[in-house]
Coordinates of C-alpha atoms and ligand atoms in Angstrom, one line a residue:
X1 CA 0.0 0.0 0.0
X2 CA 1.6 3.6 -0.3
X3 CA 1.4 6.1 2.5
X4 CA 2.0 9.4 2.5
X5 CA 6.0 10.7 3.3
X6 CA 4.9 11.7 6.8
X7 CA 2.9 8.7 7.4
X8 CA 6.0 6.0 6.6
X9 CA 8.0 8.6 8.6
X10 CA 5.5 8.3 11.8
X11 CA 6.0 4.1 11.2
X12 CA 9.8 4.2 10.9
X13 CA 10.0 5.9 14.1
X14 CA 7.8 3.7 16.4
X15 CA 9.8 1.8 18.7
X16 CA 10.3 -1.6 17.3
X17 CA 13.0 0.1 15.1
X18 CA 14.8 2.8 17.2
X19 CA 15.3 0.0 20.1
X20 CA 17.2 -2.2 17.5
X21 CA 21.1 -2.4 18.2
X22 CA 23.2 0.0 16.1
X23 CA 24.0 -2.3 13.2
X24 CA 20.3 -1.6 12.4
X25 CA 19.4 1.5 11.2
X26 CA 16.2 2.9 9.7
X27 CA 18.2 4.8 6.5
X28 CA 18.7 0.6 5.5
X29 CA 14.8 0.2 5.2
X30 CA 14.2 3.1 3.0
X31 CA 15.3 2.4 -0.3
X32 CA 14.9 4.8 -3.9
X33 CA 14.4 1.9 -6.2
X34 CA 14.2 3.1 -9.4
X35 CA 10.5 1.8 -9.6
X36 CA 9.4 4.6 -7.0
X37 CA 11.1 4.7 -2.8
X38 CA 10.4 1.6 -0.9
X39 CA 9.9 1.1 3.0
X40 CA 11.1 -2.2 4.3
X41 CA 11.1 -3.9 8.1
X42 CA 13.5 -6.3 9.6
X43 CA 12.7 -9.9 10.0
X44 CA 13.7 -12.2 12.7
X45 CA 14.3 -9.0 14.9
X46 CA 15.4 -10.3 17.9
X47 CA 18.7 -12.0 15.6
X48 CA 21.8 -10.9 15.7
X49 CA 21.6 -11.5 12.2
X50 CA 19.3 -9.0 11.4
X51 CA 17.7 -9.5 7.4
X52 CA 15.4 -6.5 5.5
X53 CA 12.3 -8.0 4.4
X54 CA 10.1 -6.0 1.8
X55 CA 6.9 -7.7 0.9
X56 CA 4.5 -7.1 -1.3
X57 CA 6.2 -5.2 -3.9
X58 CA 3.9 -5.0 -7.4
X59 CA 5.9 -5.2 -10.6
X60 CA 3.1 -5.2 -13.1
X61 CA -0.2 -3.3 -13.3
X62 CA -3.1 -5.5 -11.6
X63 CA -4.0 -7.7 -14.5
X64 CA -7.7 -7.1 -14.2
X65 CA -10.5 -5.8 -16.2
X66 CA -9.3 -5.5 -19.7
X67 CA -5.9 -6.8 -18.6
X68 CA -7.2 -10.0 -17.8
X69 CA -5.3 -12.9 -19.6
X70 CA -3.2 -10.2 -21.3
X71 CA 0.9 -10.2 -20.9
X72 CA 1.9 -8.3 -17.9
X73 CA 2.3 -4.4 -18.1
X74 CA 4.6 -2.4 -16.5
X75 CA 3.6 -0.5 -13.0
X76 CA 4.1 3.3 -13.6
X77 CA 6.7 4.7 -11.0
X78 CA 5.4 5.6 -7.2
X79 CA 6.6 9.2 -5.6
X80 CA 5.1 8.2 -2.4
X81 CA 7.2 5.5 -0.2
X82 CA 5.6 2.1 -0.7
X83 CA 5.6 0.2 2.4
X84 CA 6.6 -3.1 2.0
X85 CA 5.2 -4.8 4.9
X86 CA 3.0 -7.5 4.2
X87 CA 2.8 -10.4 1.3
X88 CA 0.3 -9.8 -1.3
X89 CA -2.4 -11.5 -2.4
X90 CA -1.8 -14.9 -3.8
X91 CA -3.3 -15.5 -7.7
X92 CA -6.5 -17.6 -7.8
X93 CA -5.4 -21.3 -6.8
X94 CA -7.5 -23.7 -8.1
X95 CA -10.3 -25.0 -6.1
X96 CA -9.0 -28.3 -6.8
X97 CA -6.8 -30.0 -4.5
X98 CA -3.4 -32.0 -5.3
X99 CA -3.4 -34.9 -4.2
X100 CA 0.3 -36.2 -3.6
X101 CA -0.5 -39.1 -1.2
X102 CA 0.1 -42.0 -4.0
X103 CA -3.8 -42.9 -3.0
X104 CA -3.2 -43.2 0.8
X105 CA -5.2 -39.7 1.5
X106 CA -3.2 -38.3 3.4
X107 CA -0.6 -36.4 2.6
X108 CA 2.7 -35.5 5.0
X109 CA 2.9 -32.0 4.7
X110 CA 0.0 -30.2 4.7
X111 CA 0.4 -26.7 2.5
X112 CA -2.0 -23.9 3.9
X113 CA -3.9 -22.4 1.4
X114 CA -2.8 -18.8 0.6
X115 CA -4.0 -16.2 3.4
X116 CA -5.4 -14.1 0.6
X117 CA -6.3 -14.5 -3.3
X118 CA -7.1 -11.8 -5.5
X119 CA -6.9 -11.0 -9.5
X120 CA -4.6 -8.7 -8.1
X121 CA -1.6 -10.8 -7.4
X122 CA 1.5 -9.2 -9.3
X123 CA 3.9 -9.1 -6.4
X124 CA 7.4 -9.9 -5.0
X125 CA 9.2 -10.3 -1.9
X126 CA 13.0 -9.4 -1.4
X127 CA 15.2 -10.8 1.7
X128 CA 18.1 -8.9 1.6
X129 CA 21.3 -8.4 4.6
X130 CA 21.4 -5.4 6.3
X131 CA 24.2 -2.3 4.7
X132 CA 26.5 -3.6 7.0
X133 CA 26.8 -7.4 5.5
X134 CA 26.4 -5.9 1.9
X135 CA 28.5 -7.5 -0.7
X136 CA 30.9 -5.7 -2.5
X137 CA 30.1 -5.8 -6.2
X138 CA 26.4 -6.3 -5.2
X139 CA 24.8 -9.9 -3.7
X140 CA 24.2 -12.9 -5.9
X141 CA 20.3 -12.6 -6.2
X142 CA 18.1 -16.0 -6.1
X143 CA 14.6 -15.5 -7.7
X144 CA 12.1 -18.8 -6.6
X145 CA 9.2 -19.4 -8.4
X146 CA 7.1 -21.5 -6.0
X147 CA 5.5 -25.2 -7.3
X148 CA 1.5 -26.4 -7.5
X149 CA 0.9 -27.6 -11.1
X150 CA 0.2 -24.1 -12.4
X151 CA -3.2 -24.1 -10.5
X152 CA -1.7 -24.0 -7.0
X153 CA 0.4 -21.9 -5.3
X154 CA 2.0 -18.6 -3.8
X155 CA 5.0 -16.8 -2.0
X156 CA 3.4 -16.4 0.8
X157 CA 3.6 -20.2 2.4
X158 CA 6.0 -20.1 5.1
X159 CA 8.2 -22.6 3.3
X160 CA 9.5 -20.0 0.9
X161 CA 10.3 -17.4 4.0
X162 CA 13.5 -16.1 3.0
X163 CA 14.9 -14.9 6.1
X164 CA 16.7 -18.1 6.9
X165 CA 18.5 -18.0 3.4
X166 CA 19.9 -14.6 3.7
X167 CA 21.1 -15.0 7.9
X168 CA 22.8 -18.2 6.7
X169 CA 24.4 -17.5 3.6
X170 CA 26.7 -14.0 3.0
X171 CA 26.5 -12.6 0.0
X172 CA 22.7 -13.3 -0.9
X173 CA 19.4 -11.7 -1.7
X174 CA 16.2 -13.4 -1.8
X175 CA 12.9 -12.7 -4.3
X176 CA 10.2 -14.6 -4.3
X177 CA 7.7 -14.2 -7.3
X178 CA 3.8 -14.2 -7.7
X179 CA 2.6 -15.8 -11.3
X180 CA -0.9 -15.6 -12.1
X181 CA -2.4 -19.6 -12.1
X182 CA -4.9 -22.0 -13.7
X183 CA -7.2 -19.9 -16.2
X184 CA -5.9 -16.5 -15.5
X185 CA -2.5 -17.3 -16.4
X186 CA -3.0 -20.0 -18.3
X187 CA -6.7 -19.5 -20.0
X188 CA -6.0 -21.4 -23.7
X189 CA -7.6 -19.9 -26.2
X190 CA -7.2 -18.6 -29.9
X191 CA -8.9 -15.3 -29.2
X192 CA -5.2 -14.4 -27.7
X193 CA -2.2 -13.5 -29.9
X194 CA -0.4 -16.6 -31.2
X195 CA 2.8 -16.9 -29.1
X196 CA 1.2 -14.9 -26.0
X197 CA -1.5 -17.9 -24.9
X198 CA 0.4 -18.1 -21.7
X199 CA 0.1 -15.0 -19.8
X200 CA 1.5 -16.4 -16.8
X201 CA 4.5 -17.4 -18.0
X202 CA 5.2 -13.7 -18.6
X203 CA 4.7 -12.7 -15.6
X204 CA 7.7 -14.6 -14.4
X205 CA 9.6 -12.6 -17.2
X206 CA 8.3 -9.3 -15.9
X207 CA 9.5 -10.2 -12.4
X208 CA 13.0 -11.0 -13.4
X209 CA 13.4 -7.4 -15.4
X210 CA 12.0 -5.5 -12.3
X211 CA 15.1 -7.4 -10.3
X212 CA 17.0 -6.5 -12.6
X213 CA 16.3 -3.0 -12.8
X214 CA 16.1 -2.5 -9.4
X215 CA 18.0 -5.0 -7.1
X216 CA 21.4 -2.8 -7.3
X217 CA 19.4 -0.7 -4.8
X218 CA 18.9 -3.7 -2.6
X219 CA 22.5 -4.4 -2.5
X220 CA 22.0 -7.1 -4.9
X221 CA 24.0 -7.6 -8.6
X222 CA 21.8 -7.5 -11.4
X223 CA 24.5 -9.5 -13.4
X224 CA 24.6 -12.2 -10.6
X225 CA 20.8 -13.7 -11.2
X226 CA 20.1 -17.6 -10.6
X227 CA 16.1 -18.1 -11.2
X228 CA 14.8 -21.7 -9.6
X229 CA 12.2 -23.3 -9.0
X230 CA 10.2 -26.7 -7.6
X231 CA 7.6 -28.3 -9.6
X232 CA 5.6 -26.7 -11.5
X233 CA 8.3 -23.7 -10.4
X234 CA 11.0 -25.6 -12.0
X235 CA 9.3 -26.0 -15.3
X236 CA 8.3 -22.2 -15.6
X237 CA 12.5 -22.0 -15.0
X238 CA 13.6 -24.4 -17.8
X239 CA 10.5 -22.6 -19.9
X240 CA 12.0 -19.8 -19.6
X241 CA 15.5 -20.4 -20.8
X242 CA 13.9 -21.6 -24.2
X243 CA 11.4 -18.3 -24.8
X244 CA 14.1 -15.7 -23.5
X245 CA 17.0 -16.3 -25.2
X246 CA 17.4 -13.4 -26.5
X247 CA 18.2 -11.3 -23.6
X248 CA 17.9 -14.0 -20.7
X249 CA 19.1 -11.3 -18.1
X250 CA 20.0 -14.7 -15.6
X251 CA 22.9 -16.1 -15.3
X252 CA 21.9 -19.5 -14.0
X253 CA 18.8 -22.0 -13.1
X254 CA 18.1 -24.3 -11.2
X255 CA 15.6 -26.9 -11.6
X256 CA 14.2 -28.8 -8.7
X257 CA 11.8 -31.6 -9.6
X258 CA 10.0 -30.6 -12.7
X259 CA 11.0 -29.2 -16.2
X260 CA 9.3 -28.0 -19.2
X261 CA 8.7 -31.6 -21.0
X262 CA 5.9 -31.9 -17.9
X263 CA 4.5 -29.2 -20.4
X264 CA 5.4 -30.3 -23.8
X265 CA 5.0 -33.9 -22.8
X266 CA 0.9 -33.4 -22.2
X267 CA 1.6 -34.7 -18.6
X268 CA 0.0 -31.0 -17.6
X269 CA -1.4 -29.2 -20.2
X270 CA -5.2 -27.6 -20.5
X271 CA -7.1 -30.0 -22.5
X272 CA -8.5 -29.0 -26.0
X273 CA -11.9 -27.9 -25.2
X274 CA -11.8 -27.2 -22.3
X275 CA -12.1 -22.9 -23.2
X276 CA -15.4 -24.2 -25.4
X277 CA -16.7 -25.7 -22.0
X278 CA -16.0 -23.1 -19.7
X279 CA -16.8 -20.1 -22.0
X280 CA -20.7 -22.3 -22.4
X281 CA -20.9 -23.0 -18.2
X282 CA -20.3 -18.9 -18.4
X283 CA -23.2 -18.7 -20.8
X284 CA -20.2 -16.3 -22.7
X285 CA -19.8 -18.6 -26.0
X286 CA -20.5 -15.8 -28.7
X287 CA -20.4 -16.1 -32.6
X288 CA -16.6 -14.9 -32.4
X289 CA -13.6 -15.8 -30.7
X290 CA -13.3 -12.2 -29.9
X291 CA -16.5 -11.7 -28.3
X292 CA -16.4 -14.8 -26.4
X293 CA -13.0 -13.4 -24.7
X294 CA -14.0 -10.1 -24.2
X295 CA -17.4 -11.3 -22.3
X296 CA -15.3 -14.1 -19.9
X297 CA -13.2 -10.7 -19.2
X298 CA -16.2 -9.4 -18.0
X299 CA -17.0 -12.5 -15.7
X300 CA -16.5 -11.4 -12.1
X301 CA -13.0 -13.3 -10.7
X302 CA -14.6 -15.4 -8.3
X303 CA -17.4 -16.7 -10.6
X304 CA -14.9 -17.8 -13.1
X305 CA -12.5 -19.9 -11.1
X306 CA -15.7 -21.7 -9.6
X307 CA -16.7 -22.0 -13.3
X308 CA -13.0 -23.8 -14.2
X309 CA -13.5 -25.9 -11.2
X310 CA -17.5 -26.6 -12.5
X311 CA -16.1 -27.0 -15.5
X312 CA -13.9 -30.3 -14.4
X313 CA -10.7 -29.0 -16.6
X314 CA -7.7 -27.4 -15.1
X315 CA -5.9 -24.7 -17.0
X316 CA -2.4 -25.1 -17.6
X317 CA 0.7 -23.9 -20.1
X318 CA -0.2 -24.8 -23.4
X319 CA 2.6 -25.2 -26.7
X320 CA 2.0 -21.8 -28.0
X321 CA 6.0 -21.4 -29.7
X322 CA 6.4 -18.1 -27.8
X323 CA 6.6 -19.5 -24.2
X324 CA 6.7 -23.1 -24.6
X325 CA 7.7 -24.8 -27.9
X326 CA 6.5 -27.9 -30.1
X327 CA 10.0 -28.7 -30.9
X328 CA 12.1 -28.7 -27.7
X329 CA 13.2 -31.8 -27.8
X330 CA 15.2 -30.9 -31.3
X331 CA 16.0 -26.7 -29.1
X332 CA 17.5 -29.2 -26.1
X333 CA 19.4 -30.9 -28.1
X334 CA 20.7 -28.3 -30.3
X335 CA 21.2 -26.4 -27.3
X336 CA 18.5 -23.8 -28.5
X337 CA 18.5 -21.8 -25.1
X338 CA 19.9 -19.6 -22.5
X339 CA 22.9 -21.4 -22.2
X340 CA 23.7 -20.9 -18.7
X341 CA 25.3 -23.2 -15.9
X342 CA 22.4 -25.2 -14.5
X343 CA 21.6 -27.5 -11.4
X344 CA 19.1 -30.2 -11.9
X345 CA 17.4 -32.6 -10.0
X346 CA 14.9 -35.1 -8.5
X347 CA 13.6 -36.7 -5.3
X348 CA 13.6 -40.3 -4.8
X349 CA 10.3 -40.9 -3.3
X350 CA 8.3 -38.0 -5.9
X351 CA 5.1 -40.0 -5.8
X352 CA 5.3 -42.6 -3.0
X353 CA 4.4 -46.0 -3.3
X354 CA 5.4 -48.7 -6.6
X355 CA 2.3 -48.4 -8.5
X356 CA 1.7 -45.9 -9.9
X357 CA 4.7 -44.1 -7.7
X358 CA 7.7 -45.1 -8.9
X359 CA 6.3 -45.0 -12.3
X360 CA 5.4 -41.5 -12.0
X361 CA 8.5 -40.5 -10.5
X362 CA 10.6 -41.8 -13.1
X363 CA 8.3 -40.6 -16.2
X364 CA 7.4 -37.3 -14.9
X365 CA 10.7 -36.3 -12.9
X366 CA 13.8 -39.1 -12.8
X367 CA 13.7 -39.5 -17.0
X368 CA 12.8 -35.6 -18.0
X369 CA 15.9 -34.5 -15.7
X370 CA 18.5 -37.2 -16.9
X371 CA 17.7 -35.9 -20.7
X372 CA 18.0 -32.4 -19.8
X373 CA 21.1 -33.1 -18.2
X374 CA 22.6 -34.9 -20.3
X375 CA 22.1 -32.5 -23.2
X376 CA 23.0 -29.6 -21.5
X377 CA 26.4 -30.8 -20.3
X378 CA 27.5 -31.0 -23.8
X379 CA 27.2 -27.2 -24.0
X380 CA 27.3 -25.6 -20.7
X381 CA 28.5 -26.6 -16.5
X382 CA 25.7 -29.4 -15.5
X383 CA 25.5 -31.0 -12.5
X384 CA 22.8 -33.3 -11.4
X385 CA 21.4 -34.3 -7.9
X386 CA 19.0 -36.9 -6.4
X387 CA 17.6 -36.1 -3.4
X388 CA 17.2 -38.9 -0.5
X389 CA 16.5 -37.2 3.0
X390 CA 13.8 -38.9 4.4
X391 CA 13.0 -36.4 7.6
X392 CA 10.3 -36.0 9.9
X393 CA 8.2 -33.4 8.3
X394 CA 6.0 -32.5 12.1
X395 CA 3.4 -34.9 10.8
X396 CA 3.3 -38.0 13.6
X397 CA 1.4 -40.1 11.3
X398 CA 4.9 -39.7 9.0
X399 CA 8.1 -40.4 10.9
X400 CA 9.3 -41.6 7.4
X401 CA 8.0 -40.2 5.2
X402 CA 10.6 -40.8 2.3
X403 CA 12.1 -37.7 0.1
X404 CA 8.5 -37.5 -1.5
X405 CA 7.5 -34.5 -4.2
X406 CA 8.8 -31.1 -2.4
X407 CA 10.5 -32.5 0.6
X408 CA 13.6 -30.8 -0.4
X409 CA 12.4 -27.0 -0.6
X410 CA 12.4 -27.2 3.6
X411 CA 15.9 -27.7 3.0
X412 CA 17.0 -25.1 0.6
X413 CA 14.7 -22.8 2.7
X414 CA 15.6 -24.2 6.3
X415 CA 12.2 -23.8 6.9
X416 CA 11.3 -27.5 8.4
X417 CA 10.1 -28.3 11.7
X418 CA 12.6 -27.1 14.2
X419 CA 10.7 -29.1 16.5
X420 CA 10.5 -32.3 14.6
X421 CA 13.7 -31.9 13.3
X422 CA 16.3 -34.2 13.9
X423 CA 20.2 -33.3 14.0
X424 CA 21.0 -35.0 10.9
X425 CA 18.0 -32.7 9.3
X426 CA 19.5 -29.4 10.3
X427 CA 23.2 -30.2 9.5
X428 CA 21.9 -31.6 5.8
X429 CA 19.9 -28.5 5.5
X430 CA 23.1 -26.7 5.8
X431 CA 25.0 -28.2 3.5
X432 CA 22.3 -28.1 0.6
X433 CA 21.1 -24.1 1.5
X434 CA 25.0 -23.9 0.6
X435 CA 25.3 -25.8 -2.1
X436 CA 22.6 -23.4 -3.7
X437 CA 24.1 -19.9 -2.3
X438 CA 27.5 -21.3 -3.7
X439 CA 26.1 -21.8 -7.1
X440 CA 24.6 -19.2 -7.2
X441 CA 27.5 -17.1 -6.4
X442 CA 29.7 -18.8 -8.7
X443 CA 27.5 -20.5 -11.2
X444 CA 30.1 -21.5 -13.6
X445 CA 32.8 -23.5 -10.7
X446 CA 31.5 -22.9 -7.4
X447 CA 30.4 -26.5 -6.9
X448 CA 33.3 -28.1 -8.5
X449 CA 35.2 -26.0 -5.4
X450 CA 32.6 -28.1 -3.2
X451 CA 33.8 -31.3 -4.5
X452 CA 31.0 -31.8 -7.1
X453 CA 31.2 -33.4 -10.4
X454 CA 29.7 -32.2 -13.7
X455 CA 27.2 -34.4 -15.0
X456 CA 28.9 -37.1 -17.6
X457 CA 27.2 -40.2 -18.3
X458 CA 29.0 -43.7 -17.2
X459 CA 30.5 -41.7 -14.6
X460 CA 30.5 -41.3 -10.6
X461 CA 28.8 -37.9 -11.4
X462 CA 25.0 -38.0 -10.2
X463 CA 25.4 -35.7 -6.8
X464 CA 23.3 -37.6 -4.0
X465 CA 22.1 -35.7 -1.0
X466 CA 21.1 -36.8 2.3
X467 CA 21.8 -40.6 1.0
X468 CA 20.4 -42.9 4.1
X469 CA 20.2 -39.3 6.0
X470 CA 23.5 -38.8 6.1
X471 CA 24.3 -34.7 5.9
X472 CA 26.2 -34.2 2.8
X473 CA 27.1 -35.6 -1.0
X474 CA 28.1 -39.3 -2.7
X475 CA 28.3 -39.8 -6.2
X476 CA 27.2 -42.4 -8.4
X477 CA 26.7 -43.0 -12.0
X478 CA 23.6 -41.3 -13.0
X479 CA 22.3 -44.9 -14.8
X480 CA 22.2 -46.5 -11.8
X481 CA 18.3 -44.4 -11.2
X482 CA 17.8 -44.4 -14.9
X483 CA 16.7 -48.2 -15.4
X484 CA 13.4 -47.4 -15.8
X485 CA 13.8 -44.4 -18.3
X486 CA 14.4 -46.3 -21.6
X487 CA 11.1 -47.8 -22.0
X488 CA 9.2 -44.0 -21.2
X489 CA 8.4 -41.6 -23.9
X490 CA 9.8 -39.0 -21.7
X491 CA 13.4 -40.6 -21.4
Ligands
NAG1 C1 10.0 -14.9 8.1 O1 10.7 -15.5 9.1 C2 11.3 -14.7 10.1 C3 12.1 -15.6 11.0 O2 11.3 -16.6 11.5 C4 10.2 -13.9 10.8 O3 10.7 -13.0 11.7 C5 9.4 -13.1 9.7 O4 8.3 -12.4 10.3 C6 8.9 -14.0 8.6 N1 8.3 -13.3 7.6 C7 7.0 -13.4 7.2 C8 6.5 -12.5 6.2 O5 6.3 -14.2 7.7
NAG2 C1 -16.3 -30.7 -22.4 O1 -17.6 -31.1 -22.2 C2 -18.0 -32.3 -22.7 C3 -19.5 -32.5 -22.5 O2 -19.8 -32.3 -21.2 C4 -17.2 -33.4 -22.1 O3 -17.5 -34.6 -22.7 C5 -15.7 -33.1 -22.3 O4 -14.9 -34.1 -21.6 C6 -15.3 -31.7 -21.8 N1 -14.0 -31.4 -22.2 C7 -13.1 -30.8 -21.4 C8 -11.8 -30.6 -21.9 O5 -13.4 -30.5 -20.3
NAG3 C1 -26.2 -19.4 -17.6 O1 -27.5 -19.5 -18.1 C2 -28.3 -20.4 -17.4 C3 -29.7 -20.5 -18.1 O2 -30.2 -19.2 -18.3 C4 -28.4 -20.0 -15.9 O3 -29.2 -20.9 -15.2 C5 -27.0 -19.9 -15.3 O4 -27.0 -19.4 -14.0 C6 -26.1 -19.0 -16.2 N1 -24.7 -19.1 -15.7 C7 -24.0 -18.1 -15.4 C8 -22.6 -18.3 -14.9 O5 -24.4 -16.9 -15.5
NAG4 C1 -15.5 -27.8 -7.0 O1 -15.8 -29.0 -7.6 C2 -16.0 -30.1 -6.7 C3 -16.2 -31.4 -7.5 O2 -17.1 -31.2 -8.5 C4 -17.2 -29.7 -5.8 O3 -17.4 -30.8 -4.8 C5 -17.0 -28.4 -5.1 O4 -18.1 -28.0 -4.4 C6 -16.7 -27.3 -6.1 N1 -16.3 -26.1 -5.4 C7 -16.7 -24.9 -5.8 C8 -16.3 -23.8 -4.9 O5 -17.4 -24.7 -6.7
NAG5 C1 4.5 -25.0 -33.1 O1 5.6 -25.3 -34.0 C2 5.6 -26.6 -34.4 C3 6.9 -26.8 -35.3 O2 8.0 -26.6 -34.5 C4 4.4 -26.9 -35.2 O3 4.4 -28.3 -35.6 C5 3.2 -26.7 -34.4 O4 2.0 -26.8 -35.1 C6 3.2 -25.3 -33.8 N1 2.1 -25.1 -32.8 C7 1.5 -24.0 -32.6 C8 0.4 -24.1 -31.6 O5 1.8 -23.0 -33.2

């Protein structure tokens, strides 16, 4: 929200920041951004780590009324201070749940829903250190993009609190991204532009060029960007380094569990026909394509993700050869894309259970990442992990619960159960929350300093974490997960 000069004033002074120690001042907090001044707060205040959290932050116009379905625009700049001090809105999440339980029902972490959807959702959140841990050069800057099969989803789960990141790791910055989900991002239909059918998609593009253009006043590097991602996170990352090639402003990805052929493969993917049915349950089908669009625009927000979820279809990325391509099988291997050092992996335990589980795991996750590895390290620094920590997630009914679909982002985060948590759980957090920060400082060698192979096939190269629980890395040959991969159409 902006407030008036005086007003942000009246806030900085109240006594929650004049009683912080010395290291902490209040000219930190206020920062001319280029997009308009910006009032932050500190998180974990009673640290002696201290880390500036500013929440909230738009970097696109609301995409609503007219807007609606249309590429993000730009945010005109603000004169009045913006006060950064709350997460906003999620996008519409489907009202569909996931179900990741492998058909036992239950599943061993349960994600809150967002606090708060709206239309209005175009917003980031920086973590950043305070002036007096600031990096020279500027901070390596690590942009998530949060999971939930492009219907599910936002930065505001506690998982993806940055604050933990940035105390831990010197010479870091933190941003966490809002993408619009399910129809509004991802609506499907020929009424839009050819190559701009996947709205939400862009806004992960408008996102990285607002941290680009303004991080340097958060003490962060605008050269020095890794974008990652989980999931559905992951495969809006790999997406990404196919449709901006051009000018790819990051300088590398990682992808955690999911990458574009979860798209291009049909595993997710909106259905044809399923615009045709929701455009009739909205009583909106008119005698052009046109017309048809502009009356679903009209359609209040609400009524039209009840519609979708009426409807039985979910919306999700479609090939539209602007954002996500028919041919990336022939890009991949032609290295056709941002060629930047890249970090990719897996979980063990995705989907738990043998049938349909371990078939799941390997077609949708295990087999997808070994050919995306395996291309890229012919052209650019590759390295490969397979995640095996099998922690307590908080969950009594799951002591053991496997290194199922996600499990790892507690990790990266350190955002687990500190009171579940087991030794072995903190210490492996550690060491993979630096793996990260160390590539993303120095994407191009910083893990072969850790010890860390680049992927090559038929050699000791695939990097395993949290093997048997243990804190730390072994390495094996990546075949020895890939068995299953030959027979799949996704190998
Ligand atoms: C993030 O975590 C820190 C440390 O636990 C806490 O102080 C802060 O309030 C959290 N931020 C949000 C937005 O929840
Ligand atoms: C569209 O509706 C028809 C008729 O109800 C149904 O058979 C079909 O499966 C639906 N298609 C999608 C993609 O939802
Ligand atoms: C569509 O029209 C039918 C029949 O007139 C009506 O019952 C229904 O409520 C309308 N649906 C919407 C979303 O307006
Ligand atoms: C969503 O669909 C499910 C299954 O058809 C239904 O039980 C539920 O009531 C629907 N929710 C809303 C908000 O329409
Ligand atoms: C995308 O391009 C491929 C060729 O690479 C073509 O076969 C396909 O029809 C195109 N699809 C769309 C939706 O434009």
């Amino acid at each position: 929200m902006h407030l008036s000069f005086l007003s942000s004033l009246v806030l900085l002074s109240s006594s929650a920041v004049w009683a912080l120690p010395e290291k902490r001042t209040t000219s930190d907090l206020f920062v001319a951004a280029p997009a308009g001044p910006i009032v932050g707060h500190y998180s974990a205040p009673s640290s002696n780590k201290p880390v500036r959290e500013f929440l909230g932050i738009p970097f696109a116009k609301a995409p609503v009324g007219p807007l609606r379905f249309l590429p993000p625009v730009k945010e005109s700049r603000w004169n009045s201070p913006f006060v950064a001090k709350a997460y906003g809105p999620s996008c519409y999440n489907s009202n569909f749940q996931v179900d990741l339980s492998g058909g036992t029902g239950e599943n061993p972490i349960e994600l809150a829903p967002p606090t708060s959807e709206s239309e209005d959702c175009l917003s980031l959140n920086i973590w950043a250190p305070p002036a007096a841990r600031a990096t020279p050069g500027g901070a390596a800057v690590m942009i998530s993009l949060y999971g939930g099969g492009f219907v599910l989803g936002g930065s505001d789960t506690p998982l993806f609190n940055g604050t933990n990141m940035v105390q831990n790791q010197d010479g870091i910055i933190l941003v966490t991204i809002n993408y619009r989900l399910n129809v509004f991002g991802f609506p499907a239909t020929p009424a839009l532009k050819a190559d701009q059918q996947n709205p939400g998609l862009l806004d992960v593009r408008a996102g990285v060029e607002w941290v680009q253009k303004n991080i340097a006043s958060f003490g962060g590097d605008p050269k020095k960007i890794t974008l990652f991602g989980e999931s559905a996170g992951a495969a809006a990352t790999d997406a990404y380094l196919y449709y901006a090639r051009e000018d790819p402003i990051v300088s590398s990805a990682i992808l955690q569990s999911g990458t574009v052929f979860i798209i291009t493969e049909g595993i997710l993917g909106s259905p044809a026909g399923a615009w045709g049915n929701l455009t009739a349950t909205l009583n909106c089908t008119k005698s052009t394509a046109a017309a048809t669009l502009a009356c679903v625009r009209r359609v209040p927000a609400v009524t039209l993700r009840d519609a979708v979820n009426t409807s039985g279809a979910s919306f999700t990325p479609v090939i539209d050869n602007g954002t996500i391509f028919g041919d990336t099988v022939a890009r991949l291997a032609a290295g056709q894309l941002t060629r930047v050092p890249t970090l990719i992996g897996s979980n063990n335990d995705e989907i738990p259970g043998e049938t349909p589980g371990a078939y799941i795991t390997a077609l949708a996750f295990t087999c997808p990442a070994a050919r995306s590895a395996s291309h890229r390290a012919s052209y650019v620094p590759t390295w490969q992990y397979r995640y095996h920590g099998s922690f307590p997630t908080g969950n009594p009914n799951f002591p053991d619960p496997g290194a199922f679909h996600g499990s790892e982002l507690a990790q990266v985060f350190g955002t687990y159960n500190r009171t579940s948590a087991t030794q072995a759980q903190r210490e492996s957090s550690e060491y993979i929350q630096g793996a990260w920060a160390t590539f993303a400082k120095n994407p191009t060698s910083g893990l072969t300093a850790l010890g860390w192979p680049t992927y090559k096939r038929g050699e000791n190269t695939l990097v395993r974490l949290a093997y048997d629980n243990v804190p730390g890395a072994t390495f094996v040959d990546p075949a020895t997960y890939e068995g299953p991969c030959s027979g799949l159409a996704a190998a």
